[in-house]
Amino acid sequence: MNHKRKRSIKHALAMLTIEEAATELAITPGMVRHRMRNGTLPYLCLGRTGDQLRLIRCELKTYAKRHRWELRWLQIVSTVVALVPAVRTVR
């Protein structure tokens, strides 16, 4: 029998530091801060210094998937752009 453990709302709205969020996203803490400033990463700051973040984990996973797709797309585009001048010189 396959039992799935239900995630609680408390777990979904867990308190994370910037470093913990970076670990979950597999990016650097600087990139987390940059995305927070750009408004592309959903978060709520708690405290005056903003050390603690309330990141919704399901949003974090959605963001991580989108980020990986965008990163892969940029790699493909940069490869194609790098090959275009080489193709022109061969003709």
Short mmCIF file of C-alpha atoms in Angstrom, two decimals:
data_model
loop_
_atom_site.label_atom_id
_atom_site.label_comp_id
_atom_site.label_asym_id
_atom_site.label_seq_id
_atom_site.Cartn_x
_atom_site.Cartn_y
_atom_site.Cartn_z
CA MET A 1 0.00 0.00 0.00
CA ASN A 2 1.36 3.36 -0.99
CA HIS A 3 0.80 6.04 1.65
CA LYS A 4 1.64 9.62 0.93
CA ARG A 5 2.41 11.77 3.93
CA LYS A 6 0.33 14.91 3.94
CA ARG A 7 2.35 18.05 4.20
CA SER A 8 1.05 20.44 6.79
CA ILE A 9 0.41 24.10 6.17
CA LYS A 10 3.09 24.77 8.77
CA HIS A 11 5.59 22.85 6.63
CA ALA A 12 4.46 24.57 3.43
CA LEU A 13 4.91 27.98 5.04
CA ALA A 14 8.17 27.13 6.75
CA MET A 15 10.55 29.84 7.85
CA LEU A 16 13.71 29.79 5.78
CA THR A 17 16.80 31.90 5.75
CA ILE A 18 18.20 33.15 2.47
CA GLU A 19 20.87 30.45 2.64
CA GLU A 20 18.28 27.69 3.17
CA ALA A 21 16.19 28.98 0.27
CA ALA A 22 19.33 29.04 -1.90
CA THR A 23 20.05 25.43 -0.94
CA GLU A 24 16.51 24.35 -1.89
CA LEU A 25 16.76 26.16 -5.23
CA ALA A 26 20.35 25.02 -5.85
CA ILE A 27 21.50 28.59 -6.51
CA THR A 28 23.70 31.00 -4.58
CA PRO A 29 22.37 33.26 -1.80
CA GLY A 30 23.32 36.26 -3.94
CA MET A 31 21.05 35.00 -6.71
CA VAL A 32 18.20 34.63 -4.18
CA ARG A 33 18.70 38.24 -3.07
CA HIS A 34 18.81 39.39 -6.70
CA ARG A 35 15.56 37.60 -7.53
CA MET A 36 13.95 39.05 -4.40
CA ARG A 37 14.90 42.57 -5.53
CA ASN A 38 13.55 41.87 -9.03
CA GLY A 39 10.31 40.51 -7.61
CA THR A 40 10.63 37.16 -9.37
CA LEU A 41 10.85 35.13 -6.14
CA PRO A 42 7.73 35.11 -3.93
CA TYR A 43 8.58 35.88 -0.29
CA LEU A 44 7.59 37.75 2.84
CA CYS A 45 10.24 39.34 5.06
CA LEU A 46 9.87 39.04 8.80
CA GLY A 47 11.85 41.15 11.18
CA ARG A 48 13.62 44.41 10.62
CA THR A 49 16.68 42.92 8.99
CA GLY A 50 14.79 40.53 6.72
CA ASP A 51 16.92 37.61 7.89
CA GLN A 52 13.95 35.28 7.97
CA LEU A 53 11.89 34.66 4.87
CA ARG A 54 8.55 32.98 4.58
CA LEU A 55 8.73 31.16 1.27
CA ILE A 56 5.85 28.98 0.17
CA ARG A 57 7.54 25.69 -0.68
CA CYS A 58 5.17 24.79 -3.53
CA GLU A 59 5.91 28.20 -5.08
CA LEU A 60 9.60 27.57 -4.49
CA LYS A 61 9.43 24.25 -6.37
CA THR A 62 7.50 25.83 -9.24
CA TYR A 63 10.08 28.61 -9.38
CA ALA A 64 12.94 26.09 -9.32
CA LYS A 65 11.46 24.15 -12.24
CA ARG A 66 10.93 27.34 -14.24
CA HIS A 67 14.44 28.56 -13.40
CA ARG A 68 16.01 25.29 -14.57
CA TRP A 69 14.00 25.43 -17.81
CA GLU A 70 15.04 29.06 -18.41
CA LEU A 71 18.66 28.21 -17.67
CA ARG A 72 18.56 25.31 -20.14
CA TRP A 73 16.90 27.55 -22.75
CA LEU A 74 19.63 30.18 -22.32
CA GLN A 75 22.30 27.50 -22.74
CA ILE A 76 20.69 26.34 -25.99
CA VAL A 77 20.33 29.89 -27.31
CA SER A 78 23.93 30.78 -26.42
CA THR A 79 25.15 27.64 -28.22
CA VAL A 80 23.15 28.52 -31.33
CA VAL A 81 24.38 32.13 -31.26
CA ALA A 82 27.96 30.91 -30.89
CA LEU A 83 27.54 28.62 -33.92
CA VAL A 84 25.96 31.21 -36.23
CA PRO A 85 29.20 33.11 -37.03
CA ALA A 86 30.95 29.78 -37.66
CA VAL A 87 28.24 28.76 -40.14
CA ARG A 88 28.51 32.05 -42.00
CA THR A 89 32.26 31.69 -42.47
CA VAL A 90 31.92 28.14 -43.84
CA ARG A 91 29.67 29.22 -46.73
#
